[in-house]
Each structure stands twice: as structure tokens, then as C-alpha cells.
Coordinates of C-alpha atoms and ligand atoms in Angstrom, one line a residue:
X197 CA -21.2 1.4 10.0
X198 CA -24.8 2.4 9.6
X199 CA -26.3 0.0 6.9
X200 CA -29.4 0.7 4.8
X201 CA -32.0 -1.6 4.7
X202 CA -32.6 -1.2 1.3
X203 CA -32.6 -4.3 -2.0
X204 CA -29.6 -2.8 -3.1
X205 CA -27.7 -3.7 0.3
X206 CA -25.1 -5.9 -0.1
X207 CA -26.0 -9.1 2.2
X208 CA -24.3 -11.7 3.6
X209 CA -25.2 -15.1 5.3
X210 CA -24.1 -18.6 5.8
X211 CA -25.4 -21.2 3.1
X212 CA -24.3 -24.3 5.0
X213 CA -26.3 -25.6 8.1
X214 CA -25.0 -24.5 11.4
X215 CA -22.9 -27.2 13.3
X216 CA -19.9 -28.8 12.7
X217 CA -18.3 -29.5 9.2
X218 CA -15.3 -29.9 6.7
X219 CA -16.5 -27.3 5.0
X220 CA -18.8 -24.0 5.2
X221 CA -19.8 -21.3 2.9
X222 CA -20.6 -17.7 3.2
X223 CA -22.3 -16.2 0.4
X224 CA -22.3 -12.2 0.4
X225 CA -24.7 -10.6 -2.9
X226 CA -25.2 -6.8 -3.7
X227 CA -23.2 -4.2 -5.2
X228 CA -20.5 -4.6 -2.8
X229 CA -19.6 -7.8 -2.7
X230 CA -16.2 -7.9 -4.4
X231 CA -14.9 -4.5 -2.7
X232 CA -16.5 -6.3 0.5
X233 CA -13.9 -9.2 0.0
X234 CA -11.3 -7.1 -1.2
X235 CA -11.6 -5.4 1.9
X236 CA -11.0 -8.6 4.2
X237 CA -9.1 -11.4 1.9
X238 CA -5.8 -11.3 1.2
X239 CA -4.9 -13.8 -1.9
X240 CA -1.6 -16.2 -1.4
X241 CA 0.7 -15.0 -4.2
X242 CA 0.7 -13.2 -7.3
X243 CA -1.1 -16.0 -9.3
X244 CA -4.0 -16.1 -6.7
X245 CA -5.0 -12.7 -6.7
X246 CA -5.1 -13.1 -10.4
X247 CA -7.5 -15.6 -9.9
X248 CA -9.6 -13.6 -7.4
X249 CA -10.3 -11.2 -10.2
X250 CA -11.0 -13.7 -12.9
X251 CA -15.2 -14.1 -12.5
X252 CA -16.1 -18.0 -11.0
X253 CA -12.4 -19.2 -10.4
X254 CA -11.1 -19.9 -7.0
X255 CA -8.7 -18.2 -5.2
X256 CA -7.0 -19.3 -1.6
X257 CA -5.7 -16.9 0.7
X258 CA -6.3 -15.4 4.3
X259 CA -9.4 -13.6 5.6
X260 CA -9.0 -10.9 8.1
X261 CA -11.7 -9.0 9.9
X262 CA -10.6 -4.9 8.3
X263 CA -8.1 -3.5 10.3
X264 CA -7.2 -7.1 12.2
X265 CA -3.5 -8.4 11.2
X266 CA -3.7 -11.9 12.8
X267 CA -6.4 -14.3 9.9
X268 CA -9.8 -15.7 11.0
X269 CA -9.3 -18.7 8.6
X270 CA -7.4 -19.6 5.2
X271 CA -10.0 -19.7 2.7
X272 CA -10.8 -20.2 -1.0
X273 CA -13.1 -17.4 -2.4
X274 CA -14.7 -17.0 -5.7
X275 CA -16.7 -14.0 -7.1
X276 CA -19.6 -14.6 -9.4
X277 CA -20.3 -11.5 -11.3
X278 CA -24.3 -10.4 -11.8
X279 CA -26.3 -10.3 -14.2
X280 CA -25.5 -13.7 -14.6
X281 CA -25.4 -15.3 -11.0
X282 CA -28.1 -17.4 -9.0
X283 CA -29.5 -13.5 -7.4
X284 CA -28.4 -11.5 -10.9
X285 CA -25.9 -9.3 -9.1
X286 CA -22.1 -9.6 -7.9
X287 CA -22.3 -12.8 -5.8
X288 CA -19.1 -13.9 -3.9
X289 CA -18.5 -17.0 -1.9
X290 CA -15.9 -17.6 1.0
X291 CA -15.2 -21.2 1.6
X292 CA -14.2 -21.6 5.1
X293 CA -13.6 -24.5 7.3
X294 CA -16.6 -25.9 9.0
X295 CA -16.4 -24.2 12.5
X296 CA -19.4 -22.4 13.5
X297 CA -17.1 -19.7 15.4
X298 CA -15.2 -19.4 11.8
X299 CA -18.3 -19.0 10.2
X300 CA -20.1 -16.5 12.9
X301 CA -16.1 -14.4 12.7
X302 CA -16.5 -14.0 9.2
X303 CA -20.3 -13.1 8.9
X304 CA -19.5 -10.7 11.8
X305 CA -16.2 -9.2 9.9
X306 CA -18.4 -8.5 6.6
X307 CA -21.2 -6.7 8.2
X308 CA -18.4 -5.1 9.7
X309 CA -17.1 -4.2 6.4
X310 CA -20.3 -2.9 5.5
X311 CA -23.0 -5.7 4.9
X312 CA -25.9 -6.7 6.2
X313 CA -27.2 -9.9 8.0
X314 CA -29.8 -11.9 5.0
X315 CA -33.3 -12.6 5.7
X316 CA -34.4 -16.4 5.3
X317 CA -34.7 -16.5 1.7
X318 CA -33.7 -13.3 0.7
X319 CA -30.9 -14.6 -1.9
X320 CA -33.8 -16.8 -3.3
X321 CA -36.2 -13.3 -3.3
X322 CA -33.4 -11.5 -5.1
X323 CA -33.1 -13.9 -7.8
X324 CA -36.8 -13.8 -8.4
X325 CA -37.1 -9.6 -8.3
X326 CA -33.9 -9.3 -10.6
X327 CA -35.9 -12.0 -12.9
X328 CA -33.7 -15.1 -12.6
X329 CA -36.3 -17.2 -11.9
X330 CA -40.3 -16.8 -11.8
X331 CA -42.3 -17.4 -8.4
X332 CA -42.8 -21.3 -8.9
X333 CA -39.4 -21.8 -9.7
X334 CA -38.0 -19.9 -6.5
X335 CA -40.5 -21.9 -4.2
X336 CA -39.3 -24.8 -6.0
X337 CA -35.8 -23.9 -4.3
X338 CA -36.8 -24.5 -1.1
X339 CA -39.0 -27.6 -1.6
X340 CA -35.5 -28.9 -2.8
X341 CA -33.4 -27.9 -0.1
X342 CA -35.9 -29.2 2.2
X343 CA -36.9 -32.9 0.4
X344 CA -37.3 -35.5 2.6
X345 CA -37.4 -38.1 0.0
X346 CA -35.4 -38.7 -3.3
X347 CA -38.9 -38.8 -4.7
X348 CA -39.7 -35.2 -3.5
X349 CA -36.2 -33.7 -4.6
X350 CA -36.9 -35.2 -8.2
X351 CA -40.3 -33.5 -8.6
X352 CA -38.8 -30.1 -6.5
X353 CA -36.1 -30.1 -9.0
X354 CA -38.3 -30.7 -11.9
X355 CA -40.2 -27.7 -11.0
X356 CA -37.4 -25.7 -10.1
X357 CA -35.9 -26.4 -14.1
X358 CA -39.1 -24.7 -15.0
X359 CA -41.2 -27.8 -16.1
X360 CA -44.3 -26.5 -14.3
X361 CA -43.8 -22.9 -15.8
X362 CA -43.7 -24.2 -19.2
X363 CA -46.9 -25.9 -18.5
X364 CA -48.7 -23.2 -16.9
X365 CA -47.4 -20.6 -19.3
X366 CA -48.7 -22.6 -22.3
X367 CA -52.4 -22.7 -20.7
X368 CA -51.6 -18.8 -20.4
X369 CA -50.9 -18.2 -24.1
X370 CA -53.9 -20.4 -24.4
X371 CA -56.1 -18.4 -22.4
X372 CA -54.9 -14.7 -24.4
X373 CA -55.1 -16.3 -28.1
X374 CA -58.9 -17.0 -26.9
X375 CA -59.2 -13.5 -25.1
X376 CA -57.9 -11.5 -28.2
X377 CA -60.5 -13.3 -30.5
X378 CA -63.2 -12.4 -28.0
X379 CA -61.9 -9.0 -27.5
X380 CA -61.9 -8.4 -31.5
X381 CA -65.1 -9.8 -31.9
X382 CA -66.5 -7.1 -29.3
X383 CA -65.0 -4.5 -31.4
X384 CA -66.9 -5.7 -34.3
X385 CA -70.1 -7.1 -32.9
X386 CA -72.0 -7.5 -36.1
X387 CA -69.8 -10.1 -37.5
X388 CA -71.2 -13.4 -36.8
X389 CA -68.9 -16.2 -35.4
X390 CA -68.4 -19.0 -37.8
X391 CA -70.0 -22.4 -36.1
X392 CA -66.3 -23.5 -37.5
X393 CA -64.9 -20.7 -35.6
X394 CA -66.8 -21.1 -32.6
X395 CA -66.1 -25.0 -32.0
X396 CA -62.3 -24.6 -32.2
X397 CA -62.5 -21.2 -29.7
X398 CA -64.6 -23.7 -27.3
X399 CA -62.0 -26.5 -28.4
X400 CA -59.3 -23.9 -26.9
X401 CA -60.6 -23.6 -23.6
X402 CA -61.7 -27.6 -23.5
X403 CA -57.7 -27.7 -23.6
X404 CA -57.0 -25.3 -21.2
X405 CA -59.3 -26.3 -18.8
X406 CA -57.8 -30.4 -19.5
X407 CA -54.6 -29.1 -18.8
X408 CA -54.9 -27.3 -15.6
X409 CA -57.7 -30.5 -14.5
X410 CA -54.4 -32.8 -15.1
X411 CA -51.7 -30.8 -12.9
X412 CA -54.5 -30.8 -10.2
X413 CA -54.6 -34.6 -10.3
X414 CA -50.8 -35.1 -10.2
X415 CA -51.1 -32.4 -7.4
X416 CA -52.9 -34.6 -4.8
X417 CA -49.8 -37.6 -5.3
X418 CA -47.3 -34.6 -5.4
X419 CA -48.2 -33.5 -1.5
X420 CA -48.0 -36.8 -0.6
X421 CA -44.3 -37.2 -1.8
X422 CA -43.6 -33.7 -0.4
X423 CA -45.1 -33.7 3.3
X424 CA -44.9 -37.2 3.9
X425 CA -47.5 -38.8 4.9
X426 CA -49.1 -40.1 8.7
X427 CA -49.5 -43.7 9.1
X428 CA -51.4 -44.8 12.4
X429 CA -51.4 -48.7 13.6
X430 CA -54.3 -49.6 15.8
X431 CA -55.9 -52.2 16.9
X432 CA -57.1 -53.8 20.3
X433 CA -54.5 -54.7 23.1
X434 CA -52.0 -57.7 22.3
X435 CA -52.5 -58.0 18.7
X436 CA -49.1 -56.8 17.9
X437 CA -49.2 -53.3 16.6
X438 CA -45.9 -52.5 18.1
X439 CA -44.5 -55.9 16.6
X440 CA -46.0 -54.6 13.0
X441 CA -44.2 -51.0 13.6
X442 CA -40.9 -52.8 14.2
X443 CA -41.1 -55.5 11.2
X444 CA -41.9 -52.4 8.9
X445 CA -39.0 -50.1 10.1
X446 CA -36.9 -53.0 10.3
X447 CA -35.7 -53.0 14.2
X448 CA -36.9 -52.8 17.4
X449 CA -38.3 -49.3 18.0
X450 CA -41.5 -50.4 20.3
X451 CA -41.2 -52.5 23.4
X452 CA -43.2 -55.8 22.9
X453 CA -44.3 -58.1 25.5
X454 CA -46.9 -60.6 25.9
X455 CA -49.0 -58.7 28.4
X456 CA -51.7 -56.7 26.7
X457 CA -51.5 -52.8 27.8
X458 CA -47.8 -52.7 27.0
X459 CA -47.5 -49.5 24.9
X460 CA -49.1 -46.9 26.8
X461 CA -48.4 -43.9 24.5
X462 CA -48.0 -43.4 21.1
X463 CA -44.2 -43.9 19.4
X464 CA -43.7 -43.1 15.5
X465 CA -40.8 -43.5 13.4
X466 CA -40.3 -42.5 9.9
X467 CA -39.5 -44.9 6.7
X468 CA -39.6 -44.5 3.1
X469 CA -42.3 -46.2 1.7
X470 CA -42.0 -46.3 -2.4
X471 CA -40.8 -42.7 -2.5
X472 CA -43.1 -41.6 0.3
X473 CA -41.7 -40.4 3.7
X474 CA -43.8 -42.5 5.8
X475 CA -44.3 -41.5 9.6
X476 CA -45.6 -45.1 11.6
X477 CA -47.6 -44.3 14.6
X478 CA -47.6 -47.0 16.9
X479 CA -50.6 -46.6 19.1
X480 CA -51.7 -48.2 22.9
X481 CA -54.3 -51.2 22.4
X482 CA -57.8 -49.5 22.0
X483 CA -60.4 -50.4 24.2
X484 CA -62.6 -48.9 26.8
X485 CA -60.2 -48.1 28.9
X486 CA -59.2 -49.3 32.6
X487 CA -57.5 -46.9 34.2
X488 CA -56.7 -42.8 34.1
X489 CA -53.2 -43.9 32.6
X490 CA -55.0 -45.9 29.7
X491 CA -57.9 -43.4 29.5
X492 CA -54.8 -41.1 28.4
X493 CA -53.6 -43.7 26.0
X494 CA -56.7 -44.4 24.1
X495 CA -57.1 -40.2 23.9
X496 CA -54.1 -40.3 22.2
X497 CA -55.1 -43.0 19.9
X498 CA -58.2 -41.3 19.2
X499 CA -56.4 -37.8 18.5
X500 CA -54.1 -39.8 15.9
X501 CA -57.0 -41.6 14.2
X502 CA -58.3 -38.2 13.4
X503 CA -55.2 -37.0 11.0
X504 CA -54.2 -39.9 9.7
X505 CA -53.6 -39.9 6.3
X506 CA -54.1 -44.1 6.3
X507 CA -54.8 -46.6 9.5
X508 CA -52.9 -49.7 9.3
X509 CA -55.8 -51.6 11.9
X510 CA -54.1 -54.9 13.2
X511 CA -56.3 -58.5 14.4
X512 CA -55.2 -61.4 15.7
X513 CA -55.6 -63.7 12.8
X514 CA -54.9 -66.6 15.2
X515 CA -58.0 -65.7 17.1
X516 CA -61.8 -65.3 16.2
X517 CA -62.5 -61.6 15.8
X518 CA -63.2 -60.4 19.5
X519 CA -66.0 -57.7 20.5
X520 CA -62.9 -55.1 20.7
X521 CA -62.3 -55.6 17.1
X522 CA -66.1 -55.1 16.1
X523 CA -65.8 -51.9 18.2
X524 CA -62.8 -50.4 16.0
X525 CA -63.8 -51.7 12.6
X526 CA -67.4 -49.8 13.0
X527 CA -65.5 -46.5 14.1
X528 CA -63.1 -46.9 11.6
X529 CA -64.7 -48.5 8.3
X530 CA -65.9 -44.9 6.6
X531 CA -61.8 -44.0 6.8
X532 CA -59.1 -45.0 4.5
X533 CA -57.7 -48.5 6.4
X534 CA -55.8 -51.6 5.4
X535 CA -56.4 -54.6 7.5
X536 CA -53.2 -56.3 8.8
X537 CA -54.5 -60.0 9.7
X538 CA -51.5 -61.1 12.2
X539 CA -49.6 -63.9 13.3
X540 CA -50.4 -65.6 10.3
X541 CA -47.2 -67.9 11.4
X542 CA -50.0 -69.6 13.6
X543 CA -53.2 -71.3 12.5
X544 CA -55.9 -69.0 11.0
X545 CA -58.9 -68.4 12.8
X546 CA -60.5 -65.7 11.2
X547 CA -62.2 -66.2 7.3
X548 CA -61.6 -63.2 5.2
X549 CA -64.7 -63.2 4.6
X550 CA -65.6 -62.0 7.7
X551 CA -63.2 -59.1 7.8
X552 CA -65.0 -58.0 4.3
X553 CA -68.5 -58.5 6.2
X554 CA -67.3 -55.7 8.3
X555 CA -67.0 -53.7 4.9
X556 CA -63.1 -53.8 4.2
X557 CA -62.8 -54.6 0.6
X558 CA -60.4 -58.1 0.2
X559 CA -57.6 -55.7 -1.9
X560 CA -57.3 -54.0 1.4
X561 CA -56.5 -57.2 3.8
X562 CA -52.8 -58.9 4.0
X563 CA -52.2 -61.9 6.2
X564 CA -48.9 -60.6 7.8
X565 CA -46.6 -62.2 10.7
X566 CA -44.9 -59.5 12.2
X567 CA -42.9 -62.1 14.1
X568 CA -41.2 -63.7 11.0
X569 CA -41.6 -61.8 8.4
X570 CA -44.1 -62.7 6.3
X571 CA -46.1 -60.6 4.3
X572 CA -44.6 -57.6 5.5
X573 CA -42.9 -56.1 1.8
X574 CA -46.8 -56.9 0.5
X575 CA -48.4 -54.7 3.3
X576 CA -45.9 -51.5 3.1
X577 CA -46.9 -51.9 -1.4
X578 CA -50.6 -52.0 -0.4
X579 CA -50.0 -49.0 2.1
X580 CA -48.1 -47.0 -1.1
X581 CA -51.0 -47.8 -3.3
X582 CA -53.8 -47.1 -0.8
X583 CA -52.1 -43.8 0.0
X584 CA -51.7 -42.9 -3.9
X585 CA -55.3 -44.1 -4.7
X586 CA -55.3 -46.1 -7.5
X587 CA -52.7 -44.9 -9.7
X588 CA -49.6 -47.1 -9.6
X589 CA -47.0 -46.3 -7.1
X590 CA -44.6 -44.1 -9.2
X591 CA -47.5 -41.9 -10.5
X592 CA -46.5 -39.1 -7.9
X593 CA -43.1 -39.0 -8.9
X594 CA -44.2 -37.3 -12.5
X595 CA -46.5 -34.8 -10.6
X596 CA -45.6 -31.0 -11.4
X597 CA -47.1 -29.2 -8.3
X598 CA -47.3 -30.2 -4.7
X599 CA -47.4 -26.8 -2.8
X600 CA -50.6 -25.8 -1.3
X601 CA -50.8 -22.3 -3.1
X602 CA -49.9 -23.6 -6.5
X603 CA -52.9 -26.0 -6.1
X604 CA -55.4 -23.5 -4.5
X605 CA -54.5 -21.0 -7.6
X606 CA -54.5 -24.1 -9.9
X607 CA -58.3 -24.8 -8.8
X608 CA -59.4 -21.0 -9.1
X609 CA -57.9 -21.1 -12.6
X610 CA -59.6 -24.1 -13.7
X611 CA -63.4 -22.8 -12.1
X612 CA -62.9 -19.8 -14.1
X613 CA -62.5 -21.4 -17.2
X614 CA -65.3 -23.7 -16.6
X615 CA -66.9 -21.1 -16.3
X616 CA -66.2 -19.6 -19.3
X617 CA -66.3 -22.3 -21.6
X618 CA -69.8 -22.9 -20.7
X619 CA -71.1 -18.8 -20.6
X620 CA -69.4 -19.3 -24.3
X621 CA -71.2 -22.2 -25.2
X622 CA -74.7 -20.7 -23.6
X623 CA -73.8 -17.8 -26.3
X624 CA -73.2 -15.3 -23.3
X625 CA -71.7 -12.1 -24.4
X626 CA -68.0 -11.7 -25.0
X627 CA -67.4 -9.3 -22.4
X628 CA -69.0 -11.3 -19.3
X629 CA -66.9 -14.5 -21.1
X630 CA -63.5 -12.1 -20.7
X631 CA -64.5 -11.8 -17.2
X632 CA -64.1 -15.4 -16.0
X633 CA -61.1 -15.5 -18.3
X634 CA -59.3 -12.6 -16.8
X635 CA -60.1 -14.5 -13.2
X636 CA -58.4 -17.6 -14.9
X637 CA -55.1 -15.5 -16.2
X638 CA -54.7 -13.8 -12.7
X639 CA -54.5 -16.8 -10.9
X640 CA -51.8 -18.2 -13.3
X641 CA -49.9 -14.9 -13.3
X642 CA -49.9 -15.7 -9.1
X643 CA -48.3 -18.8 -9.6
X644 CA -45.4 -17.6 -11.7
X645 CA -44.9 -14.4 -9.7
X646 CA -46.3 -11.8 -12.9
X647 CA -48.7 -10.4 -10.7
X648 CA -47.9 -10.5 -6.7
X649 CA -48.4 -7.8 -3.4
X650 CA -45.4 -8.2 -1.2
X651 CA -47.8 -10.2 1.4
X652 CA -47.4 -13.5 -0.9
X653 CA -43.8 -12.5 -1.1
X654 CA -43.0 -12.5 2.5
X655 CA -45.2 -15.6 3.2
X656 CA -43.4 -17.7 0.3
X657 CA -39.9 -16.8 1.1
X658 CA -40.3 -17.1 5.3
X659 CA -40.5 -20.6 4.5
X660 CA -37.3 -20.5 3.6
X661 CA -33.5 -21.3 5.6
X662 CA -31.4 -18.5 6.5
X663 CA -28.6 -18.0 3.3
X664 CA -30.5 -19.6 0.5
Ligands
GTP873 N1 -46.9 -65.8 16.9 C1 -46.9 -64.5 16.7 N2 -46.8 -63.7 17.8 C2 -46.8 -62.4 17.6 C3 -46.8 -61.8 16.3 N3 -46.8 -60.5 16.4 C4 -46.8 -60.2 17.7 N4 -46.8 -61.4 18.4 C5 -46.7 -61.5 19.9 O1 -47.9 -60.9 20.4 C6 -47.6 -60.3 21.7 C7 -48.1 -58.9 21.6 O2 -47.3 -58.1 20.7 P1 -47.2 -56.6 20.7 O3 -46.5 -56.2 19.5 O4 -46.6 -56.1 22.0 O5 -48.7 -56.2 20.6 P2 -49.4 -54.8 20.7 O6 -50.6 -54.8 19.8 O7 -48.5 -53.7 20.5 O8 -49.9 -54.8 22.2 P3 -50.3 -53.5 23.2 O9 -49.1 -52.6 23.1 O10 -50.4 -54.1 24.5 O11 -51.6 -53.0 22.7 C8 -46.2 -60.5 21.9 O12 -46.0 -61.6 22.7 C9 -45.6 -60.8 20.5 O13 -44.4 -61.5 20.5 C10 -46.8 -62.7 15.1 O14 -46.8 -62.4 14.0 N5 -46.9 -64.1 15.4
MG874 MG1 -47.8 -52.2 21.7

């Protein structure tokens, strides 16, 4: 059957991962949907098809690709009539068993039928064009589905329940009350302003611009708990870097031997670190190297010094600090580091005072053993709270917005009313004021999806999974 590509298709994809399962679901939206599973499911008794027909209740029975006798699978199916489903229109779900042949049978036998394959995030796009949900809340979707932390889930779902809307939207409202006094007063510029007047229309965009300066704040912790973040352990050869990696992640990922030179390349591993997905790079001893092989190694080191979001740098607290260690600490004291004095299990040879010498702050330096234990819980807290600055650990876990384009819109809103709070206060005229504020209302109408060009649409819902 020719299909349309049209929005009013009716499409069809699975919603569970591909692979092996108990169970996997095929979701099919449009204005087809329930003749589409008419057409292939056949209810098990009276009682069931009565079911079928009664909107979110569960009916079992056989599903058949049209004009096949013999079943793909027994299934339970459920439709979800619009306007009130997750994309507004009739939504139906086939739960089959968890074989990716089932599954590929029954996506095949409804395009057969008449549907059409989905586009990542096309269910998702549906719900926001049929105004289920606004922009923020859609992308909020897929930050859930795709949390790597319970952390990141919370915030994704608190945005997804509309938390950062409401915010944003009450900075909007904000932002008009102010505009139509400005825009009243230009129809009626011989009327003086009040100085009464004038102070609580400043007052109004003090607030606004308080409110979008906080959710840019939370921001910064909020992309930490999404994307994770990159921890890189260096230090020279033999200290026990890959000792460290293993006591955090709590076995043994990294070789470790007593000849320096043993890790040659670099070896991460990811943990959760007080909400954070934490990705340890273990790194080869870094020195001026000895050989092509290590020349490679200390490359690699180098490349991973350069994105690291922190630098865990490990000495030998049983030894004085060598020339090796001088080396590192002057190419790496401008850079967010903690200091991880080692083998504290032995006697102490170096003073803290001479790692602060160096110019690491004493907050920054824990006496660890990697070899028993010791110290270790302290160093992955002081890693969670060098990473988050110097709010406490769970401050992230509040933050509204952690995607890039909600924070890059975010900043061009508050500029704008910067702007126009002091052009107000300079006694600029109302209708260069309106300008910055119209700037400021744009770029919140882009985060909720008001105001969009189908560019931002494809880029935000390509980031999506196939069925969602
Ligand atoms: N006593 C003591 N020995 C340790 C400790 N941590 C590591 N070692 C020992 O130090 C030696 C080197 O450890 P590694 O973890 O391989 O050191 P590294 O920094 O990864 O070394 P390279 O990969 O060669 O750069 C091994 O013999 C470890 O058993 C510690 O906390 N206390
Ligand atoms: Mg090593």
C-alpha cells in the first residue's frame, strides 16, 4: 500500500529496546490505529473483544499479518483513544512477547495494513504539535528515558511534570505585565510615570531577571548530573593511579604491578559518585617519555587532561615529592585538581604543606591508601563537591534545566532583560525598552516551543530513540 508521509499517517514502532525480552511493545498512533488492529488481532472470546472496544482496557487474543490464517504471536492489546493519549490521537499498544523477530513480524504486518515506520521521536513530536506537552517538557522525555543516574531521572522527570515551564512561564507573564505598562505609557506619552510607579516596574524586571539568574546557576550542577562527568587520575609512574581507579570502583579493573610503566594506555570505568555518573580515567605514569610506546601513552594522558572535567593527581605520600611530581603540579595547578597523597598505610614523607606550596589549597588534598582502604569514601565526597563547586552535594538534584539549549536561551533571556532594566532606569524611551524585552520573551517562547522553525524541531527530537 502506498503510504503518505503526511502528520496525519498513522505510525507504528517498537517502544521497547531491541534484543531479547519477556515482553515488548508496539505502539501504532494516527487516525488508523484501531481499524489498523482490527484489521490484524483477533480477540479470544466474546468477553475480550468487548474489552478491545472499551478505551485503556486490555484485551488478549491472536495477531495475524491481513490475509495470513496461521498467528505471529498471542498478545494483549489496548487502545487509547486521542484527544486524551500521550500523542492526542487514537493510540493503540500490542503487547507481544519479547522476540525481536515477533516484534519486526508485527511492525512489518501493520505497515502492511497500512502504517508507516516512526521517526526517532516522532510519538514524542506528535504530542508536542497536538499540544500535550510544550517543547521543555517533550525534551524532558528523552532526558528521562536516557538518565544515567537516579539523580538525572529525578530532575528529567521534574521537568517533564512541567516544573521548569511553570517557572519560565511566570518570568513570561512577568515580562508582558511590564511590556503592556510600557506599551500604554507610549500611547499616552505626556503622562508622567509615578517615581512610585517607576520603582515597582524596575522592581518587576529585578525579579525577572533574579529568576532566570537562579535557573542558570542550578543549570551548571544540572549538566553535571545529566552528562556525567570525566574524571582523569594522573600522576608520575608507580604512584598507584591504577590502584586508586580500582579502590574507587571497588574491584580490580586496572592491572597493578610494582614495576613503574605498567599501564600503558588509558582504561576508564564509570561509577556513581553522589548522584553523578562519574567516568574514572586511569592514565600511564606521566613523564618524559622513554620509548615510542610510552611517547603514545603520555599523548594519551595529555589528550585526557585537556577535557577533564576534574584531575584526581596521585603522589607517593611515602616518598619525598620527586622532580616528576613538580613537573605535573606546574602543568596542572591552573585546572580543577584534587590531590590524592598515597600509600598513607606507610610512613609519611611528604608535609602538606608542601603540596599547598605548590598552590593546591589543603581542602583539596586527602591522605588515601588505595591498598587498604583508607580515605577512599572521603576522596570520591571531595571529588562530588569539587565537581559541584561549592554548593553541597545534593544541590544539583533541585536544578530545573540541564540541556544545553535551555541554558543558551536561558542566558539570552536574562542579557536582554539586563538590558532593559538598566535602558529603564537610564530613562531610555519606552519603545527601545520593548525592544530588549521582546528579545527576552522570544527566547522564553523558544524554550517552551510557542515560537519554533522546524530546524529546532528536527534537531530536538533526532535526539531521540526510535518509538518514543
Ligand atoms: N603500600 C602501598 N602500596 C601501594 C598503594 N597503592 C599502590 N601501591 C603499590 O604501588 C605499586 C604501583 O601501583 P600501581 O597502581 O600499578 O601504580 P600506577 O601509578 O598505576 O603505576 P603506572 O601504571 O606504572 O604508572 C604497586 O606495587 C601497588 O601495590 C598503597 O596505598 N599503599
Ligand atoms: Mg597504572
Amino acid at each position: 500500500m502506498d503510504v503518505e508521509h503526511s502528520d496525519r499517517d498513522t505510525i507504528v514502532a517498537p517502544a521497547t529496546a531491541p534484543g531479547v525480552g519477556a515482553i515488548a511493545i508496539v505502539r501504532l498512533s494516527g487516525p488508523r490505529a484501531p481499524a489498523l488492529l482490527k484489521t490484524c488481532f483477533d480477540p479470544i472470546g466474546k468477553r475480550q473483544k468487548v474489552k478491545l472496544f472499551r478505551p485503556r482496557h486490555l484485551a488478549v487474543g491472536d495477531f495475524k499479518a491481513p490475509g495470513e490464517s496461521e498467528p505471529i504471536d498471542r498478545v494483549m492489546a489496548v487502545v487509547m483513544p486521542g484527544p486524551r493519549s500521550y500523542t492526542g490521537e487514537d493510540v493503540v499498544e500490542i503487547h507481544c512477547h519479547g522476540s525481536p523477530a515477533v516484534v519486526a513480524q508485527i511492525v512489518e504486518a501493520l505497515c502492511r495494513a497500512g502504517a508507516r515506520p516512526a521517526q526517532p521521536g516522532e510519538l514524542t513530536r506528535r504530542a508536542f504539535e497536538n499540544g500535550r506537552i510544550d517543547l521543555a517538557q517533550a525534551e524532558a522525555v528523552c532526558d528521562l528515558v536516557q538518565s544515567a543516574t537516579a539523580a538525572a531521572g529525578r530532575m528529567a522527570l521534574r521537568q517533564l511534570t512541567g516544573h521548569l515551564s511553570e517557572h519560565i512561564s511566570e518570568t513570561h507573564r512577568r515580562l508582558v505585565g511590564f511590556a503592556a505598562e510600557i506599551e500604554a505609557r507610549l500611547d499616552f506619552p505626556e503622562e508622567e510615570i509615578e517615581p512610585a510607579e517607576c520603582q515597582a516596574l524596575e522592581d518587576d524586571l529585578k525579579c525577572a531577571e533574579a529568576a532566570l539568574e537562579d535557573l542558570l546557576r542550578q543549570g551548571r550542577h544540572g549538566r553535571l548530573f545529566r552528562e556525567g562527568a570525566r574524571i582523569v587520575i594522573v600522576g608520575r609512574p608507580n604512584v598507584g593511579k591504577s590502584s586508586l581507579l580500582n579502590a574507587l570502583v571497588g574491584r580490580e579493573r586496572a592491572l597493578v604491578s610494582p614495576h613503574p610503566g605498567t599501564t600503558r594506555d588509558t582504561i576508564e570505568c564509570t561509577i556513581e559518585l553522589e548522584g553523578i555518573a562519574a567516568t574514572l580515567v586511569d592514565t600511564a605514569g606521566w613523564r618524559a617519555a622513554r620509548d615510542e610506546i610510552e611517547r603514545m601513552g603520555v599523548e594519551r594522558t595529555e589528550g585526557e587532561v585537556a577535557v577533564a572535567d576534574l584531575l584526581v593527581w596521585v603522589v607517593d605520600g611515602s616518598e619525598p615529592l620527586a622532580d616528576e611530581d613538580r613537573a605535573i603540579a606546574e602543568r596542572i595547578v591552573s585546572l580543577p585538581v584534587a590531590v590524592a597523597c598515597n600509600k598513607s598505610d606507610l610512613p609519611s614523607a611528604i608535609e602538606s604543606a608542601t603540596i599547598e606550596a605548590l598552590g593546591f589549597a589543603s581542602d583539596r588534598v586527602c591522605r588515601v591508601s588505595a591498598l587498604c582502604g583508607e580515605g577512599i569514601e572521603a576522596l570520591a565526597r571531595r571529588v562530588a563537591a569539587l565537581l559541584l563547586g561549592r554548593q553541597e552535594a545534593h544541590a544539583g538534584e533541585t536544578a530545573l534545566v540541564s540541556n544545553v539549549r535551555h541554558l543558551a536561551l536561558l542566558e539570552r533571556a536574562r542579557e536582554a532583560v539586563g538590558d532593559a532594566r538598566r535602558a529603564f532606569a537610564e530613562g531610555v524611551s519606552g519603545d527601545l525598552v520593548m525592544v530588549d524585552i521582546r528579545r527576552a520573551l522570544g527566547a522564553l517562547d523558544e524554550i517552551l516551543g510557542r515560537r519554533f522553525d522546524e530546524e529546532i524541531l528536527d534537531a530536538v527530537f533526532a535526539r531521540f530513540c526510535i518509538g518514543k
